mmCIF file of C-alpha atoms in Angstrom:
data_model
loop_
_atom_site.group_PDB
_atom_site.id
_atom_site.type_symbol
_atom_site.label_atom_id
_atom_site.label_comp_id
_atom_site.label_asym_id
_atom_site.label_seq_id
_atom_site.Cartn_x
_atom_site.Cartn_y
_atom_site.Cartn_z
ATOM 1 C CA UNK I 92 77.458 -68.795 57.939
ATOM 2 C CA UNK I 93 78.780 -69.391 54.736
ATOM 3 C CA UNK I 94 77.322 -71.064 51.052
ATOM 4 C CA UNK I 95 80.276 -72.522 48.723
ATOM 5 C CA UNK I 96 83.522 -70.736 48.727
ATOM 6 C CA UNK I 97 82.036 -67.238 49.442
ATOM 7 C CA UNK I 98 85.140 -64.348 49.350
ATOM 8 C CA UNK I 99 84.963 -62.165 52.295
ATOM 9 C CA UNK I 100 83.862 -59.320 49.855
ATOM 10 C CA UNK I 101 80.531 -61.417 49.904
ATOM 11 C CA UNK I 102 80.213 -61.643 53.621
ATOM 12 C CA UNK I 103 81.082 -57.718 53.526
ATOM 13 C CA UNK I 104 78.601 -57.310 51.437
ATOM 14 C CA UNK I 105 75.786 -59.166 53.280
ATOM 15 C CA UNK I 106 76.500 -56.934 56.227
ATOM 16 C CA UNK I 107 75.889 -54.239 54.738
ATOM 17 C CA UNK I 108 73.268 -55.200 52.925
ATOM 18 C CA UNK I 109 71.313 -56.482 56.326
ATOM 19 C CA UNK I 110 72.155 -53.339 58.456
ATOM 20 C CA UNK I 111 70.921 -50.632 55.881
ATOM 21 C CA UNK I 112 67.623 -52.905 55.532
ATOM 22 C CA UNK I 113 67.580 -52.873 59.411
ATOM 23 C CA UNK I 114 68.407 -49.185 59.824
ATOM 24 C CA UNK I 115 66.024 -47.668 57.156
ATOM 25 C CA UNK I 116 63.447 -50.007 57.499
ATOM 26 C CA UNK I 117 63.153 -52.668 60.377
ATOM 27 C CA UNK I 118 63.314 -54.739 57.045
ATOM 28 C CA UNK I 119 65.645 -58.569 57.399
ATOM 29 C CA UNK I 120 67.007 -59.796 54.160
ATOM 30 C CA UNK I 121 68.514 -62.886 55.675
ATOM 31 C CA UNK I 122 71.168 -65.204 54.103
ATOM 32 C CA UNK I 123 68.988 -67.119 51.719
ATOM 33 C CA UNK I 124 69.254 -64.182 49.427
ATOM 34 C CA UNK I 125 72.684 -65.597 48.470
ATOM 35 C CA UNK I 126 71.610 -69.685 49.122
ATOM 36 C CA UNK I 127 68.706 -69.173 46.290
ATOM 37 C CA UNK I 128 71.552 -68.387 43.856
ATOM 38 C CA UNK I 129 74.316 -70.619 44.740
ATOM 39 C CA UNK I 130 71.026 -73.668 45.026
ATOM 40 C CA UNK I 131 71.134 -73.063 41.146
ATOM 41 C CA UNK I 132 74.487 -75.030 40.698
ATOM 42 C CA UNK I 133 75.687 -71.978 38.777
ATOM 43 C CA UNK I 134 79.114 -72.464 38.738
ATOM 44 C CA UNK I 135 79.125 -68.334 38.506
ATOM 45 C CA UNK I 136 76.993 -68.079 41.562
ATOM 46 C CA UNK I 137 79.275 -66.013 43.205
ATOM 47 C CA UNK I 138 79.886 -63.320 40.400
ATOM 48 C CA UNK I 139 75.910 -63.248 39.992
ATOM 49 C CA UNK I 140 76.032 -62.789 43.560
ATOM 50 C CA UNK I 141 78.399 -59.875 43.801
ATOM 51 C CA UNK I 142 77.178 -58.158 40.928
ATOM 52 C CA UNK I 143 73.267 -58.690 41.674
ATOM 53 C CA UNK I 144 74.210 -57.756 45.318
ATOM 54 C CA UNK I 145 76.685 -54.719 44.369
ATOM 55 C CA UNK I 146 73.487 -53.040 41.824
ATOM 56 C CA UNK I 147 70.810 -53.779 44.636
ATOM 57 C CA UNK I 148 72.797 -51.982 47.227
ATOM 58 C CA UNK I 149 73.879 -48.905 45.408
ATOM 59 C CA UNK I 150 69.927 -48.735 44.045
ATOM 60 C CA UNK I 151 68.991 -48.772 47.826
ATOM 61 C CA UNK I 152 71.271 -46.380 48.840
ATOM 62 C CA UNK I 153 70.668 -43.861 46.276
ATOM 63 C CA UNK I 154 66.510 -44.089 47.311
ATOM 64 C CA UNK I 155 67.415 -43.685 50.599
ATOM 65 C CA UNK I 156 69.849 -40.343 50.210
ATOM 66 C CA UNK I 157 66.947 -38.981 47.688
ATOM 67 C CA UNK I 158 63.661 -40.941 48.025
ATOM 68 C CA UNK I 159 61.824 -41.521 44.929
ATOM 69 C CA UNK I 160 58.359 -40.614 44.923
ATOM 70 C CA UNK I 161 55.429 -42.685 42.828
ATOM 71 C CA UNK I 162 53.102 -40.866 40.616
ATOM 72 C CA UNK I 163 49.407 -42.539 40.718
ATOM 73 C CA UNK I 164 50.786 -44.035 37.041
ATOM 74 C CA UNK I 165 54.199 -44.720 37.243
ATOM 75 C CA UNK I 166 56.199 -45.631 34.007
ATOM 76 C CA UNK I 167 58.967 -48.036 33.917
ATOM 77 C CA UNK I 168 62.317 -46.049 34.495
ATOM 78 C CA UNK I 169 64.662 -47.492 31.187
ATOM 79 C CA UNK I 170 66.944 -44.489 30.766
ATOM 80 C CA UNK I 171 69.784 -43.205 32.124
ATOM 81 C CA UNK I 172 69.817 -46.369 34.260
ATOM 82 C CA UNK I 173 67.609 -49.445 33.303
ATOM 83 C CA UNK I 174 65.490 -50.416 36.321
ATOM 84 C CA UNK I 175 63.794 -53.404 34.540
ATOM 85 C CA UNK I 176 66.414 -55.158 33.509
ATOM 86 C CA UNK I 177 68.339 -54.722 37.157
ATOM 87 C CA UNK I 178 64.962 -56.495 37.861
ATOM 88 C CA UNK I 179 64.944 -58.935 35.362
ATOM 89 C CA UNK I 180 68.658 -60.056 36.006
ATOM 90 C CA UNK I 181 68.366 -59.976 39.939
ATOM 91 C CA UNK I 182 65.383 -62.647 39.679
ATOM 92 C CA UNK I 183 66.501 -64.469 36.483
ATOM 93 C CA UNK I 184 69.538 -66.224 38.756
ATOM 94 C CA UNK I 185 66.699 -67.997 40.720
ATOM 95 C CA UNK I 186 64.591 -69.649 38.557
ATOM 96 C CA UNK I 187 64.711 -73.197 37.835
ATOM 97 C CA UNK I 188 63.619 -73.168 33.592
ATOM 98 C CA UNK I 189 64.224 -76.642 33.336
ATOM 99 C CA UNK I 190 61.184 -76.787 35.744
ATOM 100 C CA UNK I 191 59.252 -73.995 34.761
ATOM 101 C CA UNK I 192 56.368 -74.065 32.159
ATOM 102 C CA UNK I 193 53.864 -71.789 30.154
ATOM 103 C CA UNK I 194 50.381 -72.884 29.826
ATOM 104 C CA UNK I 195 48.536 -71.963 26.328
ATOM 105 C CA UNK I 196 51.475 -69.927 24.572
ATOM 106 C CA UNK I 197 49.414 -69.326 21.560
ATOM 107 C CA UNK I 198 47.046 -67.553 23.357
ATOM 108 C CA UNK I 199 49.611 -64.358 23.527
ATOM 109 C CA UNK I 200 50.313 -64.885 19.990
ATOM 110 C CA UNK I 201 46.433 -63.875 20.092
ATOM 111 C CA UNK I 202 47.015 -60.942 22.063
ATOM 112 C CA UNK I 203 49.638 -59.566 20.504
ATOM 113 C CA UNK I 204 47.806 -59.393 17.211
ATOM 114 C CA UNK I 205 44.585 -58.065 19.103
ATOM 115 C CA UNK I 206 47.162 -54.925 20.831
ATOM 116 C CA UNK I 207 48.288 -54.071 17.320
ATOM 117 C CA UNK I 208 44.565 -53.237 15.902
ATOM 118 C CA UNK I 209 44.470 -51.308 19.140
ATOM 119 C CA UNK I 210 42.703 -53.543 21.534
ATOM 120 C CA UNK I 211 43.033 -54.059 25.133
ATOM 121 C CA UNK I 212 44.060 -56.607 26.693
ATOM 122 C CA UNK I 213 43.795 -57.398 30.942
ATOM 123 C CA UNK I 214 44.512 -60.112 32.722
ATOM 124 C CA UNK I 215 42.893 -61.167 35.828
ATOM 125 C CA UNK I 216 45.589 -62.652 37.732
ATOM 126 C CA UNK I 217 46.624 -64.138 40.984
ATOM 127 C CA UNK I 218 49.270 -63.109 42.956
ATOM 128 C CA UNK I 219 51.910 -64.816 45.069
ATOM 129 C CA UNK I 220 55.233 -62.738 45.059
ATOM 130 C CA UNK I 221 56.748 -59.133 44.968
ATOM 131 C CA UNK I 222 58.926 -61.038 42.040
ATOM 132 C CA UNK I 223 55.516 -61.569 40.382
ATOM 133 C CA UNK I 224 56.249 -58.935 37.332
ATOM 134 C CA UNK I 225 59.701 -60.410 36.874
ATOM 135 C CA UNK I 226 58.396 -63.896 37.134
ATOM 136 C CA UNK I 227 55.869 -62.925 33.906
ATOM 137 C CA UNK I 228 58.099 -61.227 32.136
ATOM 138 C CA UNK I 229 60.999 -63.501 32.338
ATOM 139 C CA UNK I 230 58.800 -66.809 31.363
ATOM 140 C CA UNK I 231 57.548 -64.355 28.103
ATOM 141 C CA UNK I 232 60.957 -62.224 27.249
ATOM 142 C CA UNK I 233 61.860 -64.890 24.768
ATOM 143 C CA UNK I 234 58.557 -65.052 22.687
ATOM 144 C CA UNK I 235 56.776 -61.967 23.324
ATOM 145 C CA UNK I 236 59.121 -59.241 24.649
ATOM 146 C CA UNK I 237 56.394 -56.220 23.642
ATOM 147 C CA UNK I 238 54.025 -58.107 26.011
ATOM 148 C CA UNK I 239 56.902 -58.462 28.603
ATOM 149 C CA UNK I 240 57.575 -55.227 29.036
ATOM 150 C CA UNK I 241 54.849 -53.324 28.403
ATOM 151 C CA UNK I 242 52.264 -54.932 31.491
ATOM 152 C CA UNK I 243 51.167 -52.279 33.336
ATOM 153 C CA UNK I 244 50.544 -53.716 36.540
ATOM 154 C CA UNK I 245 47.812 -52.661 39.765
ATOM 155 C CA UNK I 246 50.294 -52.607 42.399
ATOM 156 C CA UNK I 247 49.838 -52.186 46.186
ATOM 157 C CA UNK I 248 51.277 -49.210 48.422
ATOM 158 C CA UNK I 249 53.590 -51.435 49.682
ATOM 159 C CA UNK I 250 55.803 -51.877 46.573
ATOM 160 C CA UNK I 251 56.298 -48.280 46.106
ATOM 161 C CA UNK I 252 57.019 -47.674 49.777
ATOM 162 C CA UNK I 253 59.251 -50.986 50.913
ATOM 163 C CA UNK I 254 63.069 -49.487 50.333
ATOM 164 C CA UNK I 255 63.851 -52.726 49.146
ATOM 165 C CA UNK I 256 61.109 -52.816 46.834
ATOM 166 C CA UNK I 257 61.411 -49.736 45.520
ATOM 167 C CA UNK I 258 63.965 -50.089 43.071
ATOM 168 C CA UNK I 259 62.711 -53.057 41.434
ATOM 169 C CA UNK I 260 59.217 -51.276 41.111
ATOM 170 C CA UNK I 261 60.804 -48.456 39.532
ATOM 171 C CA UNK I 262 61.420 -50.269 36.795
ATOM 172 C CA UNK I 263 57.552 -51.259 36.145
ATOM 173 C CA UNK I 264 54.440 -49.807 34.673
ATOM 174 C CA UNK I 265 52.627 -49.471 37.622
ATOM 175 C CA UNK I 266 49.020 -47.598 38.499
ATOM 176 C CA UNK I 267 49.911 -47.567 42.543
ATOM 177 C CA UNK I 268 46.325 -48.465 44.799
ATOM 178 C CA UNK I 269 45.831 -48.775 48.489
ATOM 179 C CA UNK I 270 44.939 -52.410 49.098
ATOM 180 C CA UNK I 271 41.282 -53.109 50.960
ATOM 181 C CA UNK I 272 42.985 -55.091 53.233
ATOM 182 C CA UNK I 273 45.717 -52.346 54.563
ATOM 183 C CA UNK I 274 42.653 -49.461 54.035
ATOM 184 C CA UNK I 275 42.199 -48.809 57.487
ATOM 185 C CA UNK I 276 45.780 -50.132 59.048
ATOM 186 C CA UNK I 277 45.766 -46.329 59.853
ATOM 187 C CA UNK I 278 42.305 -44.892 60.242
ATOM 188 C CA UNK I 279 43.218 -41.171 60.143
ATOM 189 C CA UNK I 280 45.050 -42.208 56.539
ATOM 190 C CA UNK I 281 42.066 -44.138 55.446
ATOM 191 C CA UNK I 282 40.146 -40.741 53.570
ATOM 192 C CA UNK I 283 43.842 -40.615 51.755
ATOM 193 C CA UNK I 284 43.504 -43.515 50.764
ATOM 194 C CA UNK I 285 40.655 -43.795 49.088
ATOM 195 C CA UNK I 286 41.556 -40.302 47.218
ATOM 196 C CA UNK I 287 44.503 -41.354 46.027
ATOM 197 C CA UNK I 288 42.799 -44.583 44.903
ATOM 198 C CA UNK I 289 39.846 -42.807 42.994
ATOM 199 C CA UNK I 290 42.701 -40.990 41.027
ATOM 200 C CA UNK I 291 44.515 -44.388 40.158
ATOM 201 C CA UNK I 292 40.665 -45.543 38.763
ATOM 202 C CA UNK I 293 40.989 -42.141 36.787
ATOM 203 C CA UNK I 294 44.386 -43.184 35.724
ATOM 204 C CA UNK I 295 43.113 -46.186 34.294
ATOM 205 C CA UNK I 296 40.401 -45.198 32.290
ATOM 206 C CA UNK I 297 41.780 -42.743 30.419
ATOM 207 C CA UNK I 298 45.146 -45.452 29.973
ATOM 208 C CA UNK I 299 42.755 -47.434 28.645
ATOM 209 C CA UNK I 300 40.945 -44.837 26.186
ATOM 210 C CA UNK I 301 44.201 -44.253 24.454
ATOM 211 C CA UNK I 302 43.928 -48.751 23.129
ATOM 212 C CA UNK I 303 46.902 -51.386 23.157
ATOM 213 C CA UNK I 304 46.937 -51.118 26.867
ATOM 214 C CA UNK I 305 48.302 -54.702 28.963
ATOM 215 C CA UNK I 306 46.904 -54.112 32.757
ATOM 216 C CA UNK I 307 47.609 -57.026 35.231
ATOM 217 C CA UNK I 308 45.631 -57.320 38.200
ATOM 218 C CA UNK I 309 44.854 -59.185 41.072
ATOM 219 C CA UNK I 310 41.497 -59.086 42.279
ATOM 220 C CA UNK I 311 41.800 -60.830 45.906
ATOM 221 C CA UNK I 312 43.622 -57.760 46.946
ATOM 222 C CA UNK I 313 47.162 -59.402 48.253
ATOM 223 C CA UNK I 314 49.275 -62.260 47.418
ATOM 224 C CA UNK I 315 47.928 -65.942 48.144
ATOM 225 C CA UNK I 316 48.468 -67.513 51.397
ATOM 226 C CA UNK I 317 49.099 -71.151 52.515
ATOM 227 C CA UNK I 318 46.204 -72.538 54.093
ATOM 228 C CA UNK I 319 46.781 -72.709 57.963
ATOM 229 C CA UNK I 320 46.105 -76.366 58.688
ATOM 230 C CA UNK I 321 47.185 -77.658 55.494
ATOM 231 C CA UNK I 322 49.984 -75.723 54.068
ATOM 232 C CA UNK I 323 49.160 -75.794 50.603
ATOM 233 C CA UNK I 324 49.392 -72.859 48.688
ATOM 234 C CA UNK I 325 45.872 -71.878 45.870
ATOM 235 C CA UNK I 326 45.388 -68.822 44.495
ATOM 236 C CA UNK I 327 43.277 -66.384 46.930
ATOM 237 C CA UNK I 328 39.876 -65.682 45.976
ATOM 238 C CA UNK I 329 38.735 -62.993 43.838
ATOM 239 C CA UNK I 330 36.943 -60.123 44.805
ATOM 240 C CA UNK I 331 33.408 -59.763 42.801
ATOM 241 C CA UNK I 332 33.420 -56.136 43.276
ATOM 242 C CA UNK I 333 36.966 -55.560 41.998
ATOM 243 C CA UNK I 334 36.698 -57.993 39.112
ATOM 244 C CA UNK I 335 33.564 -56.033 37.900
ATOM 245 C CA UNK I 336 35.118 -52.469 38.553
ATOM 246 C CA UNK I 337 37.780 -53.625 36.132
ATOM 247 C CA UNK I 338 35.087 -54.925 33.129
ATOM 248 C CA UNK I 339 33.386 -51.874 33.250
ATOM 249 C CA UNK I 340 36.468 -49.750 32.862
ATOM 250 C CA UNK I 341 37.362 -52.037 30.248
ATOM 251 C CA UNK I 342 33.978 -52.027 28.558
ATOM 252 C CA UNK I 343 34.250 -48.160 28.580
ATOM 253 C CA UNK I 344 37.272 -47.193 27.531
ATOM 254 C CA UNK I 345 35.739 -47.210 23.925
ATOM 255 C CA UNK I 346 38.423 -49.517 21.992
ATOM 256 C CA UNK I 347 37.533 -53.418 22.003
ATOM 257 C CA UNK I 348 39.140 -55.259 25.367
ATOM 258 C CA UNK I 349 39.646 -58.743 26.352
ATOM 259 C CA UNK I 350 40.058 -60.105 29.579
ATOM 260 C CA UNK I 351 41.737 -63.492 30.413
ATOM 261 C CA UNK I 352 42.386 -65.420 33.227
ATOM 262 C CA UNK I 353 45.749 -65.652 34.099
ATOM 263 C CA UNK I 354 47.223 -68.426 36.585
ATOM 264 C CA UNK I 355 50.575 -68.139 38.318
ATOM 265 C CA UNK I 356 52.639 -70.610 40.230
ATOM 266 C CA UNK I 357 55.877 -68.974 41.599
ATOM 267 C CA UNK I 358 55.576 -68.303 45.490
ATOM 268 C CA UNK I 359 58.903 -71.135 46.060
ATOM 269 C CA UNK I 360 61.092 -68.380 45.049
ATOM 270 C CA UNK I 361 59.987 -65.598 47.223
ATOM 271 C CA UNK I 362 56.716 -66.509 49.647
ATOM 272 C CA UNK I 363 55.413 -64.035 51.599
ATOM 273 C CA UNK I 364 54.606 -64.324 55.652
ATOM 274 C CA UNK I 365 52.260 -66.595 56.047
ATOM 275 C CA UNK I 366 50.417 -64.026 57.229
ATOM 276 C CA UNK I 367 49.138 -60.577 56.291
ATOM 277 C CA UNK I 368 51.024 -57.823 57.906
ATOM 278 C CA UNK I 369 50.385 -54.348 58.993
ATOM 279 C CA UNK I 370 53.930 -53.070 59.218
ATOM 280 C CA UNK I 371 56.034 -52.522 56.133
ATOM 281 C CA UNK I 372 59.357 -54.825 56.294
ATOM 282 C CA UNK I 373 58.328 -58.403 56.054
ATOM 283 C CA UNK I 374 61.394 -61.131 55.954
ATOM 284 C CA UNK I 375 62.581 -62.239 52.423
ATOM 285 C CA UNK I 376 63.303 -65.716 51.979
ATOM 286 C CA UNK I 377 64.623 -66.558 48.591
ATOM 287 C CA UNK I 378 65.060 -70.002 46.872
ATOM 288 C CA UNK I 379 66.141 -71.305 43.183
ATOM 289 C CA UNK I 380 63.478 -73.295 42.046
ATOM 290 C CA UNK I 381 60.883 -74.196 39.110
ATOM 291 C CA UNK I 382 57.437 -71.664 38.127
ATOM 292 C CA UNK I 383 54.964 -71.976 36.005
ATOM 293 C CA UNK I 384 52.448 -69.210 34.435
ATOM 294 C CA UNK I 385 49.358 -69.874 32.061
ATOM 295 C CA UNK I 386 46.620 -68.315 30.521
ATOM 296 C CA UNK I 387 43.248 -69.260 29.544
ATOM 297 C CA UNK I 388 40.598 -67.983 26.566
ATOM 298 C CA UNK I 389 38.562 -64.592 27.700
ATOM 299 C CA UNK I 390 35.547 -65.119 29.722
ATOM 300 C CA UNK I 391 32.546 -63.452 27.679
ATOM 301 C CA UNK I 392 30.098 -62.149 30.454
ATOM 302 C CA UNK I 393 27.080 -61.408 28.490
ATOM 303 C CA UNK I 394 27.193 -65.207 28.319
ATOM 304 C CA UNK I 395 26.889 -65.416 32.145
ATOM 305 C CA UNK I 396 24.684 -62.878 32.500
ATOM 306 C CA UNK I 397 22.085 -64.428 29.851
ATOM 307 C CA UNK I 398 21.599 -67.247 32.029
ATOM 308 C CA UNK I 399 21.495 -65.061 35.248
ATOM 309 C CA UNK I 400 18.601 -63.557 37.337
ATOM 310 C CA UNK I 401 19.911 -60.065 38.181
ATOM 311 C CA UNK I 402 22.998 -57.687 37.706
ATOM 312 C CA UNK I 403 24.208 -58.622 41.151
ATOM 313 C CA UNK I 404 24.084 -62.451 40.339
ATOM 314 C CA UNK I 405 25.462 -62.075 36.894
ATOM 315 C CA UNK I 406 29.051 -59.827 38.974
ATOM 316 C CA UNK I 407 29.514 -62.687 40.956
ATOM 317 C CA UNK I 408 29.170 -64.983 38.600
ATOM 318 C CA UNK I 409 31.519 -63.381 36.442
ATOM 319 C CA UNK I 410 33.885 -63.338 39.234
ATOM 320 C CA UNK I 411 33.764 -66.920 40.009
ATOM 321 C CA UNK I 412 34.078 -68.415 36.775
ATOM 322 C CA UNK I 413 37.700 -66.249 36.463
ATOM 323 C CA UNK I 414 38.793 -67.562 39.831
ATOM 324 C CA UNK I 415 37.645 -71.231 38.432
ATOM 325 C CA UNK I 416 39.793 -70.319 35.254
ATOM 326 C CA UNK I 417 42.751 -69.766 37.432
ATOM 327 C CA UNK I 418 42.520 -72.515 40.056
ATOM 328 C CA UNK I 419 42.310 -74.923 36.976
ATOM 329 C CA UNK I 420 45.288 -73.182 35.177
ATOM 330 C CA UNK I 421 47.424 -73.653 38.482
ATOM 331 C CA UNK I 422 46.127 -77.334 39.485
ATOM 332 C CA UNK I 423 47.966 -78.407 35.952
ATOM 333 C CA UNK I 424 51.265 -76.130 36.597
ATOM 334 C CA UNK I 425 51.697 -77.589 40.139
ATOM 335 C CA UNK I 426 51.082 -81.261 39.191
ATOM 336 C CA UNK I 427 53.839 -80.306 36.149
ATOM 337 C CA UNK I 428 55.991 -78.749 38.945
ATOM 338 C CA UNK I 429 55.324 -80.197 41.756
ATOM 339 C CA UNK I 430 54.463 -83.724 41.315
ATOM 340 C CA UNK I 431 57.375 -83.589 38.236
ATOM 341 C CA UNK I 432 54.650 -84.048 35.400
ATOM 342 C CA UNK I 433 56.517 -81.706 33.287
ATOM 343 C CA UNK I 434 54.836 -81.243 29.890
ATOM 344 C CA UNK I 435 52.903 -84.391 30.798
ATOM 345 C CA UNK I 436 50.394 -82.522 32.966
ATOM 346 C CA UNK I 437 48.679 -81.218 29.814
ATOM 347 C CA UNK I 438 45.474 -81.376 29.448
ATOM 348 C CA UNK I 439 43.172 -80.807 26.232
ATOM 349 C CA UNK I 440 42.266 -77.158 27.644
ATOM 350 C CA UNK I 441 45.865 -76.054 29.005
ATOM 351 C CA UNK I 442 48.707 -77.024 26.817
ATOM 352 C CA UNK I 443 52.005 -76.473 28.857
ATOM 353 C CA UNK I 444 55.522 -75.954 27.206
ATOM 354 C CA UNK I 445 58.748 -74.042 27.425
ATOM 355 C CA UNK I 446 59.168 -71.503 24.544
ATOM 356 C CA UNK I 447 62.709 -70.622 25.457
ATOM 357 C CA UNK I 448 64.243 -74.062 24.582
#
């Protein structure tokens, strides 16, 4: 199977690429790694190829001869090689930013001002890809590089522990949890688990004491799903419990914090099985194609809980007026697209546009 005028070095390459994956960890990364690129039109498609390709494999290999081990709070490896921008450049080949949008840019113009008095800032996100950090970073490296780079980002087990992931999480702030829904995959690991977890909380908190912390998070616990009978893809729902774990923290900490809603739209370029899975080494299918990020004003929740009966009522509350946040934010980046609104698919609350034009 070929794409374009692929040089046997490129086939070679593939090979290789698919029997380490295979060997080390029943893992398939299957031809569309190389389509996604070439779908671009790049008339360098093949060089990005060869030299994305060439970087991934010797970044695999090395893991595998001497596996890298995640701390609880890992921070991004820059120096003596530069895992976030091997990141950034592996993922920037497949997006489509002709198609791609920001909601509410001024909003991190906001932030950025509140991180340099010292504030916090978190975003309560969903999530649809394992490209989801590049995907941010690359649709806010033009405007607001500081934010860019310096997300720290809740990340699942899965990232650290994937060989193919791992080198593209090494080059992210990370605080590495055990996902609820992969807590008892193994039951004899499941006290682990939970340890290891309570020391990521600890982690967090005392991140979050030091001020001009960024922490992403996704509070349904996994990447969103396609709805069975449908197929359409909406962000997951969010978990009340984990949404209110992360505004006490942030209420804590002792510096001001803000949280936002933050909506992503990017699973074209790397979806995940439609289903969860318990085994580490899901398929990667990778396309070139349009995504769209936005964020909305913070959500105050003494507001909600003024109008509430009870602590309980005001934590969900809190928790579903986020999640409405987000499935608004990502109803106006799908219809712009999607349904090729473009900028059209503004509305008065969510103003999309594309700051690197």
């Amino acid at each position: 199977m070929t794409y374009g005028n692929q040089t046997p070095n490129l086939q070679r390459m593939a090979t290789r690429i698919l029997s380490l994956t295979s060997s080390s960890s029943g893992c398939e990364r299957n031809w569309s790694t190389f389509e996604g690129v070439f779908q671009s039109g790049n008339a360098n498609a093949e060089k990005v190829v060869l030299s994305n390709m060439s970087l991934a494999l010797d970044r695999i290999f090395k893991d595998v001869e001497e596996p890298f081990v995640f701390s609880s709070y890992h921070r991004a490896i820059r120096e003596p090689f530069d895992y976030y921008m091997f990141g950034q450049n592996y993922i920037r080949p497949l997006i489509d930013f002709k198609n791609s949008y920001v909601g509410n840019i001024s909003l991190f113009y906001e932030m950025e001002k509140k991180l340099q008095q010292g504030h916090n800032i978190v975003f309560m996100s969903n999530h649809q890809t394992e490209a989801d950090p590049a995907a941010i970073s690359l649709l806010l490296e033009a405007t607001h590089p500081y934010i860019a780079e310096n997300i720290t980002y809740v990340a699942g087990d899965r990232v650290i522990t994937d060989p193919l992931c791992k080198p593209f999480s090494m080059g992210r702030n990370l605080l590495c949890v055990y996902s609820k829904k992969h807590m008892h995959d193994v039951p004899e690991l499941a006290e682990m688990k939970k340890r290891a977890n309570t020391r990521s909380l600890k982690d967090m908190a005392l991140l979050l004491r030091g001020g001009s912390k960024i922490i992403w998070i996704a509070p349904s616990g996994g990447r969103d799903r396609p709805d069975p009978i449908t197929k359409e893809w909406y962000p997951a729902p969010f978990d009340a419990s984990s949404v209110d774990n992360m505004r006490r923290l942030t209420g804590r900490a002792g510096v001001p914090g803000h949280i936002y809603p933050l909506a992503m739209l990017c699973y074209n370029i790397m979806p995940p099985p439609s289903q969860v899975e318990k085994e580490v080494g899901e398929r990667r299918v990778i396309s070139f194609h349009g995504i769209g990020l936005s964020v909305a004003p913070e959500i105050s929740f003494n507001e909600i809980a003024a109008v509430c009966g009870d602590a309980e009522e005001a934590k969900v509350a809190y928790a579903h007026a986020m999640y409405d946040s987000v499935m608004e934010q990502y109803k106006v980046i799908k219809r712009a697209i999607h349904c090729k609104e473009g900028l059209k698919a503004s509305v008065p609350t969510i103003s999309l546009s594309q700051p690197w034009k």
